[in-house]
PDB file of C-alpha atoms in Angstrom:
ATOM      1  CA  UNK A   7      81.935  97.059  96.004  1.00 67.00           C
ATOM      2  CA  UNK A   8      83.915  99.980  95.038  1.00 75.00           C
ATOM      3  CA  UNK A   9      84.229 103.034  97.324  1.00 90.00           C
ATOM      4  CA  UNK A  10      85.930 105.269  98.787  1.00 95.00           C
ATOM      5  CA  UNK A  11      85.675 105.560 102.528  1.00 96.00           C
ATOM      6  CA  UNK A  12      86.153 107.911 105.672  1.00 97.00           C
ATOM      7  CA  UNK A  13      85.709 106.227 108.219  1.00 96.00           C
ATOM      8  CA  UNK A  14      85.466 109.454 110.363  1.00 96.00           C
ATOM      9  CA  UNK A  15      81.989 111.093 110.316  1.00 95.00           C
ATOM     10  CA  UNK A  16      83.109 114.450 112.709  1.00 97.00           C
ATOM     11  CA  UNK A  17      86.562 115.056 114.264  1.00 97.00           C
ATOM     12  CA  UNK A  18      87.224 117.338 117.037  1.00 97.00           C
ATOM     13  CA  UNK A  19      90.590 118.650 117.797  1.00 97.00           C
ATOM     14  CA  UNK A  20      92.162 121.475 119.556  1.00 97.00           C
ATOM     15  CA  UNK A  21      93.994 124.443 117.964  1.00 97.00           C
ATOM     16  CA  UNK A  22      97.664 123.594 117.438  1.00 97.00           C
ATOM     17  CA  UNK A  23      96.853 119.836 118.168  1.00 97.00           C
ATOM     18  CA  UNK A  24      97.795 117.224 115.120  1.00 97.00           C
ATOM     19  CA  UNK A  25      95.602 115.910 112.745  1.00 97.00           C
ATOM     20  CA  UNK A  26      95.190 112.956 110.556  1.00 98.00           C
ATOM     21  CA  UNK A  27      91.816 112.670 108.471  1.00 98.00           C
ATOM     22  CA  UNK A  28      90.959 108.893 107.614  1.00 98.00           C
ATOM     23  CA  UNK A  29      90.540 107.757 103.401  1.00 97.00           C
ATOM     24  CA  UNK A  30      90.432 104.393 102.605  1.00 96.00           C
ATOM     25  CA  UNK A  31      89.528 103.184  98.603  1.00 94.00           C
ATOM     26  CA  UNK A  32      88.311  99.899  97.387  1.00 91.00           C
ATOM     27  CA  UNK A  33      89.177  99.725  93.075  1.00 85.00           C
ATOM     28  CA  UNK A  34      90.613  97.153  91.318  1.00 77.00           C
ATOM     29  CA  UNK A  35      93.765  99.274  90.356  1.00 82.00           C
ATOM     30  CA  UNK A  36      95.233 102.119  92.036  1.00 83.00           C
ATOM     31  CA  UNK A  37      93.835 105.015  91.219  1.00 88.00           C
ATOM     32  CA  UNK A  38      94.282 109.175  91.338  1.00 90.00           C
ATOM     33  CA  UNK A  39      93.748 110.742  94.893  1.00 93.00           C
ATOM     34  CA  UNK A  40      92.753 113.423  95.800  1.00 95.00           C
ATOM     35  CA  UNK A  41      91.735 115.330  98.874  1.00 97.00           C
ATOM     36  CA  UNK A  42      89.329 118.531  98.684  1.00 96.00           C
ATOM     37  CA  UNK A  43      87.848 121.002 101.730  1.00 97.00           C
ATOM     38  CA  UNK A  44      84.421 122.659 101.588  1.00 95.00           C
ATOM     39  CA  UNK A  45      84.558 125.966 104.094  1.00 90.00           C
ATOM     40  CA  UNK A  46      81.014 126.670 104.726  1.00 83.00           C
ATOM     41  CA  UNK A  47      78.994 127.715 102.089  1.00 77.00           C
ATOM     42  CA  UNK A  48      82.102 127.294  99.705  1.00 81.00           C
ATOM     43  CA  UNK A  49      82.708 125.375  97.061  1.00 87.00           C
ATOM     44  CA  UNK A  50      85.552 122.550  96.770  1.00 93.00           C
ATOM     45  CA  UNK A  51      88.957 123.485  97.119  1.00 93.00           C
ATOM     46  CA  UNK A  52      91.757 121.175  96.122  1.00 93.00           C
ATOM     47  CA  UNK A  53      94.125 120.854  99.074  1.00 95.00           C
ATOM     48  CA  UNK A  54      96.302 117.897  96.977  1.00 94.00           C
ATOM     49  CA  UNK A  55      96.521 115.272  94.967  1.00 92.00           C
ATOM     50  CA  UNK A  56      98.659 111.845  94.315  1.00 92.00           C
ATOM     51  CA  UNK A  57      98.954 109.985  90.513  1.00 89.00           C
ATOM     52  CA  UNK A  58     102.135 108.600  91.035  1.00 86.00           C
ATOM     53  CA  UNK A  59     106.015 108.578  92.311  1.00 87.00           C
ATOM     54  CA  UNK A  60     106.676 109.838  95.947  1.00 89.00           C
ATOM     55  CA  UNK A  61     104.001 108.570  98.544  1.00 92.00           C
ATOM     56  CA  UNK A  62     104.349 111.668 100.597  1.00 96.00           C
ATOM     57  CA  UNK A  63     102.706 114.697  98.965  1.00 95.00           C
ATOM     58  CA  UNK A  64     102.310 118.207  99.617  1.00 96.00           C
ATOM     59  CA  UNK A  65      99.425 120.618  99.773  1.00 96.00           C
ATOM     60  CA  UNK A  66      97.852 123.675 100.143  1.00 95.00           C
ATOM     61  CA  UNK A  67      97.648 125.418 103.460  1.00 95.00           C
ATOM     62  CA  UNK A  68     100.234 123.197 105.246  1.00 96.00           C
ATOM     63  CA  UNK A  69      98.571 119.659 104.557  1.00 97.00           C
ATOM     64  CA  UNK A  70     100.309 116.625 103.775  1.00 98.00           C
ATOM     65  CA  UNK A  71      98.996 113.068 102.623  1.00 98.00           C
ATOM     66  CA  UNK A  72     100.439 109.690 102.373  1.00 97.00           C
ATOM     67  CA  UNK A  73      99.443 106.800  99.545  1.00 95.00           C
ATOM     68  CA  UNK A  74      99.850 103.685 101.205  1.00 95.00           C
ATOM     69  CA  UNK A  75      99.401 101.075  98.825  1.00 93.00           C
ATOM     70  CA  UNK A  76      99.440  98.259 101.228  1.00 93.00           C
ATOM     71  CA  UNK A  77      96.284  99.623 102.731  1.00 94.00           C
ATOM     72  CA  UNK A  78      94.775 101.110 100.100  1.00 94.00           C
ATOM     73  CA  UNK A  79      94.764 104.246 101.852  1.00 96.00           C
ATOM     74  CA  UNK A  80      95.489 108.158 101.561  1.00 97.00           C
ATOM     75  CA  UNK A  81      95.551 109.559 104.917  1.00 98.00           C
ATOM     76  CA  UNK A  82      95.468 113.429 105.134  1.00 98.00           C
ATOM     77  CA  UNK A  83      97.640 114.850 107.992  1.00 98.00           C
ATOM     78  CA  UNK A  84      98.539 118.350 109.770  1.00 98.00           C
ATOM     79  CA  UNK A  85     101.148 118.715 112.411  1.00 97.00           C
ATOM     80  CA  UNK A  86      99.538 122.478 113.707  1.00 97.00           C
ATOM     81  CA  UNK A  87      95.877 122.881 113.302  1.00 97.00           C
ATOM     82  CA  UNK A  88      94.615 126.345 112.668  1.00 96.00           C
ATOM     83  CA  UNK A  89      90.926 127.029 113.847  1.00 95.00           C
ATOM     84  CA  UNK A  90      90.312 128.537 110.265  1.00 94.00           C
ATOM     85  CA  UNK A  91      91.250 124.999 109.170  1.00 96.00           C
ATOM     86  CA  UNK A  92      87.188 124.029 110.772  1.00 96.00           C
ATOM     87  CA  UNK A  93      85.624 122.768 107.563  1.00 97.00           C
ATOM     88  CA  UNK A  94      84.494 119.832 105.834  1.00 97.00           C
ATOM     89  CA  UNK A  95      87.541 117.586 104.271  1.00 98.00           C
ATOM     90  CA  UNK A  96      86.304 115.224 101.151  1.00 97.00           C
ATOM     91  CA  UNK A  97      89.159 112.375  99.760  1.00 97.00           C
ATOM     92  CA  UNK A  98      87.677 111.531  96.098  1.00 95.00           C
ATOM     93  CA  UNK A  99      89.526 109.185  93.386  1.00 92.00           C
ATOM     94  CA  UNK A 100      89.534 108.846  89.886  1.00 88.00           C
ATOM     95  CA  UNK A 101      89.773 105.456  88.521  1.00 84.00           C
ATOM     96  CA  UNK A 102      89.830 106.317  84.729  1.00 79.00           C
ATOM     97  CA  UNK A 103      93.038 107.387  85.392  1.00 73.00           C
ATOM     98  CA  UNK A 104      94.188 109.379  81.881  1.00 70.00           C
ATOM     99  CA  UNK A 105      91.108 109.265  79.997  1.00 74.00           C
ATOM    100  CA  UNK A 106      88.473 111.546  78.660  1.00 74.00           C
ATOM    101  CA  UNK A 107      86.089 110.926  81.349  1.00 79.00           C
ATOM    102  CA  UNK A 108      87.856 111.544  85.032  1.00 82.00           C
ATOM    103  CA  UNK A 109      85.208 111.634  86.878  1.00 88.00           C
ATOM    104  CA  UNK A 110      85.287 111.773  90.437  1.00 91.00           C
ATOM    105  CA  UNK A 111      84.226 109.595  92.866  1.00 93.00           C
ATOM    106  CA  UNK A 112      83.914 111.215  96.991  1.00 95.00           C
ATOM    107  CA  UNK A 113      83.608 110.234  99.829  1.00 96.00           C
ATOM    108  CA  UNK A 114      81.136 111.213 102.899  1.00 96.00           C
ATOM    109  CA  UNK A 115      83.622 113.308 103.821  1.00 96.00           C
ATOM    110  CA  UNK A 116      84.742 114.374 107.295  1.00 97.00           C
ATOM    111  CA  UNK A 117      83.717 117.692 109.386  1.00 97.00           C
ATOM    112  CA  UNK A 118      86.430 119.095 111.106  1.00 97.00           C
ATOM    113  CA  UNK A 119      85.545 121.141 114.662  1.00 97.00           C
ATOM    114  CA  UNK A 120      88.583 123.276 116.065  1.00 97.00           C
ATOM    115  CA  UNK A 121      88.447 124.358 119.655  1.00 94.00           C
ATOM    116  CA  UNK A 122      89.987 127.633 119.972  1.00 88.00           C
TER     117      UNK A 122
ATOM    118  CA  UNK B 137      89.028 131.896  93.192  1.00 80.00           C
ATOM    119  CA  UNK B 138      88.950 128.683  91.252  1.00 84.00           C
ATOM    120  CA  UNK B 139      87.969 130.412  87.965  1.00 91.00           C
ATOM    121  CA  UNK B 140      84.868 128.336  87.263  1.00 95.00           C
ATOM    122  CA  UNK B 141      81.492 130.068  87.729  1.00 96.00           C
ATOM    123  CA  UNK B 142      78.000 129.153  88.490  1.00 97.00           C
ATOM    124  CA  UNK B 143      74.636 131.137  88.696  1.00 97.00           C
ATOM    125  CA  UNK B 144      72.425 131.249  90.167  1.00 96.00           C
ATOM    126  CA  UNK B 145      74.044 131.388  93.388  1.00 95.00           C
ATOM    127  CA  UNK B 146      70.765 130.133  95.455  1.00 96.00           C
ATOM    128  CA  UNK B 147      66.977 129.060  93.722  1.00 97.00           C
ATOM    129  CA  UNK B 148      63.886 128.307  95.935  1.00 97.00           C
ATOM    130  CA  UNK B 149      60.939 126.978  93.517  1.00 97.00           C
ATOM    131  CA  UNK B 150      57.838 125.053  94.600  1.00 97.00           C
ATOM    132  CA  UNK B 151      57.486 121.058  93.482  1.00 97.00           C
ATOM    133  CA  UNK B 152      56.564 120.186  89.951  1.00 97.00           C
ATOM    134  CA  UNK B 153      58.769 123.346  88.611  1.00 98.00           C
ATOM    135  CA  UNK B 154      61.222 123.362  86.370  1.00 98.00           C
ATOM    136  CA  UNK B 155      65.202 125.457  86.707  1.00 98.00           C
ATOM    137  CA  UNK B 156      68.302 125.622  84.738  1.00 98.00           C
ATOM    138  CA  UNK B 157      71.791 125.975  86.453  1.00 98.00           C
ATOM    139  CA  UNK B 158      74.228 127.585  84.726  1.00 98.00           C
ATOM    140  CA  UNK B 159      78.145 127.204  84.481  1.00 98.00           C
ATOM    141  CA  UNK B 160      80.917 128.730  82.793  1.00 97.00           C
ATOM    142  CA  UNK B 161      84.132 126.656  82.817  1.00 96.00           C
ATOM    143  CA  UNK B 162      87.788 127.987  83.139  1.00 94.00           C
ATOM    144  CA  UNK B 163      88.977 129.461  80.474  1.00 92.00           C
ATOM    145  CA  UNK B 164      89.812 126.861  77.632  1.00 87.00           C
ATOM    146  CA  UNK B 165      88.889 123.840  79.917  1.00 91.00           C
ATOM    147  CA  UNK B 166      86.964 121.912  77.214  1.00 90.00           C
ATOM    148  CA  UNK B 167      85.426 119.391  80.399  1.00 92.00           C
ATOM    149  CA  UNK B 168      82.212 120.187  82.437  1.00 95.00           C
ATOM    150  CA  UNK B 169      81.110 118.117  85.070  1.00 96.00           C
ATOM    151  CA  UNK B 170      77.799 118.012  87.315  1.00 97.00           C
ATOM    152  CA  UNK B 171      77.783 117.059  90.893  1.00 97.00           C
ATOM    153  CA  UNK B 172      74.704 116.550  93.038  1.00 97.00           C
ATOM    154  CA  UNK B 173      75.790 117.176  96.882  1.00 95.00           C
ATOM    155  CA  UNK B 174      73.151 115.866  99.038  1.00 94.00           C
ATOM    156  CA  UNK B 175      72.403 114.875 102.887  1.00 90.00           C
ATOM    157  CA  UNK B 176      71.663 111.402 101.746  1.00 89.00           C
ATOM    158  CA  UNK B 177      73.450 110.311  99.133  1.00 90.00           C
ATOM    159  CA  UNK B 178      76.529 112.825  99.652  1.00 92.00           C
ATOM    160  CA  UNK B 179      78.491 114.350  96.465  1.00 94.00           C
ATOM    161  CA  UNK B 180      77.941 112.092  93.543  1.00 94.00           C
ATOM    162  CA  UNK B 181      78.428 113.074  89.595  1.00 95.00           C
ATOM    163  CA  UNK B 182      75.722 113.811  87.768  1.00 96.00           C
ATOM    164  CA  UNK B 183      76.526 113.738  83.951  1.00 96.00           C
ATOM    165  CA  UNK B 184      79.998 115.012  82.032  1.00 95.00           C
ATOM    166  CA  UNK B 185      80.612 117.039  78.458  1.00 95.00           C
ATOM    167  CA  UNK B 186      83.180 117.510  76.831  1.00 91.00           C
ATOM    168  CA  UNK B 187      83.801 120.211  73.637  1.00 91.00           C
ATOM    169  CA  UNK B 188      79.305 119.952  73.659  1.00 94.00           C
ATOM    170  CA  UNK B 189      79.354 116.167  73.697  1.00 94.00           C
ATOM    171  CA  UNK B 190      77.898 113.988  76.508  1.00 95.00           C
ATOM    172  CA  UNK B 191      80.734 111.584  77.469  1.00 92.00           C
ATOM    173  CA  UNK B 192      79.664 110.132  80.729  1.00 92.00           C
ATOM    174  CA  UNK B 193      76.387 109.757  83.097  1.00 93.00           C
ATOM    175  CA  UNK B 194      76.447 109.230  86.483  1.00 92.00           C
ATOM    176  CA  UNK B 195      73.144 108.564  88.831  1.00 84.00           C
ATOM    177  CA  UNK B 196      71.610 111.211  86.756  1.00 93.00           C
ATOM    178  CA  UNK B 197      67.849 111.177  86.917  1.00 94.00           C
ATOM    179  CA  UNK B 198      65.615 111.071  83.947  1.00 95.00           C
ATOM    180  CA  UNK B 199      64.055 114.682  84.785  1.00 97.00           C
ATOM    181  CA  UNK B 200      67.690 115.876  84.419  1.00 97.00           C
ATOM    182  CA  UNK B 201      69.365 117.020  81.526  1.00 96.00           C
ATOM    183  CA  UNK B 202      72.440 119.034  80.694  1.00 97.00           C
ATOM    184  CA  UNK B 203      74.004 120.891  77.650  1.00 97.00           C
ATOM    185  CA  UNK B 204      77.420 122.202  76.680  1.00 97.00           C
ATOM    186  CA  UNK B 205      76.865 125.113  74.396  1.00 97.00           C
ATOM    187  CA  UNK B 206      79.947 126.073  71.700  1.00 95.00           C
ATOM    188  CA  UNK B 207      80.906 128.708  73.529  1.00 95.00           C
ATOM    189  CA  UNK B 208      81.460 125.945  76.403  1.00 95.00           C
ATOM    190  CA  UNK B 209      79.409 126.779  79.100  1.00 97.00           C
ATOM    191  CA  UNK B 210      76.730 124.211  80.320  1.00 98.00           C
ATOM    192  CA  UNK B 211      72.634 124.380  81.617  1.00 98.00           C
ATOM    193  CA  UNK B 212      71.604 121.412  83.860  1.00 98.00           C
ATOM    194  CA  UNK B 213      67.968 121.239  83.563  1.00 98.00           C
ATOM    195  CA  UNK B 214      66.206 120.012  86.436  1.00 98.00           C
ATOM    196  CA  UNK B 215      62.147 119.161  86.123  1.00 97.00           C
ATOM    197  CA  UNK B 216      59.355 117.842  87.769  1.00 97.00           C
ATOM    198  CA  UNK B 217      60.889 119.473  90.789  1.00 97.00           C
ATOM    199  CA  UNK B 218      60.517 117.003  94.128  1.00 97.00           C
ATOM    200  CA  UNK B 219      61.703 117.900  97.329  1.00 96.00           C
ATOM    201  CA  UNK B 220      64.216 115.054  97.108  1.00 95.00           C
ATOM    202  CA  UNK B 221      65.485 117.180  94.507  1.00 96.00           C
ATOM    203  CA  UNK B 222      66.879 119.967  96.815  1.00 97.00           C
ATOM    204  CA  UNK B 223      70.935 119.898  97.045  1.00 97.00           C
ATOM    205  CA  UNK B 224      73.762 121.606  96.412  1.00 96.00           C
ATOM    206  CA  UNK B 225      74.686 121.311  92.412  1.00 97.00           C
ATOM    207  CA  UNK B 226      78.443 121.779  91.564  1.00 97.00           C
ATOM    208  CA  UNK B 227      79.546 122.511  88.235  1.00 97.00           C
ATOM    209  CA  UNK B 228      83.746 121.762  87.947  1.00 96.00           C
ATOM    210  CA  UNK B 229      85.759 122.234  84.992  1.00 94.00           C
ATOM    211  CA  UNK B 230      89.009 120.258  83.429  1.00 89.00           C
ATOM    212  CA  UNK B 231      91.765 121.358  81.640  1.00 83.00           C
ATOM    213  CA  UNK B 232      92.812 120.092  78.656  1.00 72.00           C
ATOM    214  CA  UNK B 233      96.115 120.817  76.451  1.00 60.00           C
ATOM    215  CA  UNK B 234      97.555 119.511  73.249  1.00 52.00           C
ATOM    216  CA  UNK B 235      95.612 116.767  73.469  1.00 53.00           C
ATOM    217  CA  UNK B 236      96.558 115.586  76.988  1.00 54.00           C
ATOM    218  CA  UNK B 237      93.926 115.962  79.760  1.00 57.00           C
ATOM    219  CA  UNK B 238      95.010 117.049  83.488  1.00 64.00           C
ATOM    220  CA  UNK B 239      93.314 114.890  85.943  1.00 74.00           C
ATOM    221  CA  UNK B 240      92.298 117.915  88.312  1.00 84.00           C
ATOM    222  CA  UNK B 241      89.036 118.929  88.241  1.00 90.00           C
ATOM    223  CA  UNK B 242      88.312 122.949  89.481  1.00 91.00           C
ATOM    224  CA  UNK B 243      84.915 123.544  91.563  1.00 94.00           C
ATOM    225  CA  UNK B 244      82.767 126.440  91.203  1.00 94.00           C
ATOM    226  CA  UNK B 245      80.576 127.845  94.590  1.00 93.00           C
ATOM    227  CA  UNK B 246      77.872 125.489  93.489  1.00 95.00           C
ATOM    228  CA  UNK B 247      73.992 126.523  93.221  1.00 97.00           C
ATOM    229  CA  UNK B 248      71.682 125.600  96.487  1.00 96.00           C
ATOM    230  CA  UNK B 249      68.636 124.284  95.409  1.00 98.00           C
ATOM    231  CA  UNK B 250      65.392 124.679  97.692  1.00 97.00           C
ATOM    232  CA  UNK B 251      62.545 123.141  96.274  1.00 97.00           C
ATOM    233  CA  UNK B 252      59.738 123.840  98.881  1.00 96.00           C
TER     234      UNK B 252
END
């Protein structure tokens, strides 16, 4: 079936520790990535995105992710974790890729704790 | 800020009621879409317009229905009220120029449904 998956329900991690948030997809063809944060009681902020060309992308706020074809994945990574970073992290796809409709497809999404 | 708006900001109504959730796009993004985020079924989409047409439906329910007026903001209509129905509802917004659509979809706060 197609999906997109995080595998990772809740992640704890310490301030200033690494971090690497989980997305795995499941289409036919490859399609647009994307990773979004909810802080609480906020709506969805893009952090990035991938459509094509270099696998390692930049974000917002210091985040990084990395399309990995070969395993159908687009993990989400932070070398320096900032307890304002606590929120909940959503990778979503689009797999009308260039077309009117674009809608987007999430995942469960993954809560992030930071201990100060 | 992402630029996309939605009121109201929270609505608690009874069972069997009926509410309309308002959104105003960006400015010039022609694109509205409706997501439902939920405990059990997480963030889904709802239903998409585009320039006052419907172009797409999601796991929309029948005693849902949404509108794009001309001057491009949209109503979801939700009725029959159950208390299944409560959720967070998130209006986002798409640009489109020339002709060519961006792929990045802009999130307002979202409306919190309580439907006691």
């Amino acid at each position: 079936a197609q999906s997109v998956t995080q595998p990772d329900i809740h992640i704890t991690v310490s301030e200033g520790a690494s971090l690497e948030l989980r997305c795995n997809y499941s289409y036919g063809a490859t399609p647009y990535l994307f990773w979004y944060v909810q802080s609480p009681g906020q709506g969805l902020q893009l952090l990035l995105k991938y459509f094509s060309g270099d696998t390692l992308v930049q974000g917002i706020k210091g985040f990084e992710a990395e399309f990995k074809r070969s395993q159908s994945s687009f993990n989400l990574r932070k070398p320096s974790v900032h307890w304002s970073d606590a929120a909940e992290y959503f990778c979503a796809v689009v797999i009308e890729r260039g077309s009117t409709l674009g809608r987007l497809y999430f995942g469960r999404g993954t809560q992030l704790t930071v201990w100060p | 800020d992402s630029g996309v708006t939605q009121t109201p900001k929270h609505l608690i109504t009874a069972t069997g009621q009926r509410v309309t959730l308002r959104c105003s796009p960006r400015s010039g993004d022609l694109s509205v879409y409706w997501y439902q985020q939920s405990l059990d079924q997480g963030l889904q989409f709802l239903i998409q317009y585009y320039n006052g047409e419907e172009r797409a439906k999601g796991n929309i329910l029948e005693r849902f229905s949404a509108q794009q007026f001309p001057d491009l903001h949209s109503e979801l209509n939700l009725s029959s009220l159950e208390l299944g129905d409560s959720a967070l509802y998130f209006c986002a917004s798409r640009p489109s120029a020339g002709g060519a659509f961006s792929d990045t979809q802009y999130f307002g706060p979202g409306t919190r449904l309580t439907v006691l």
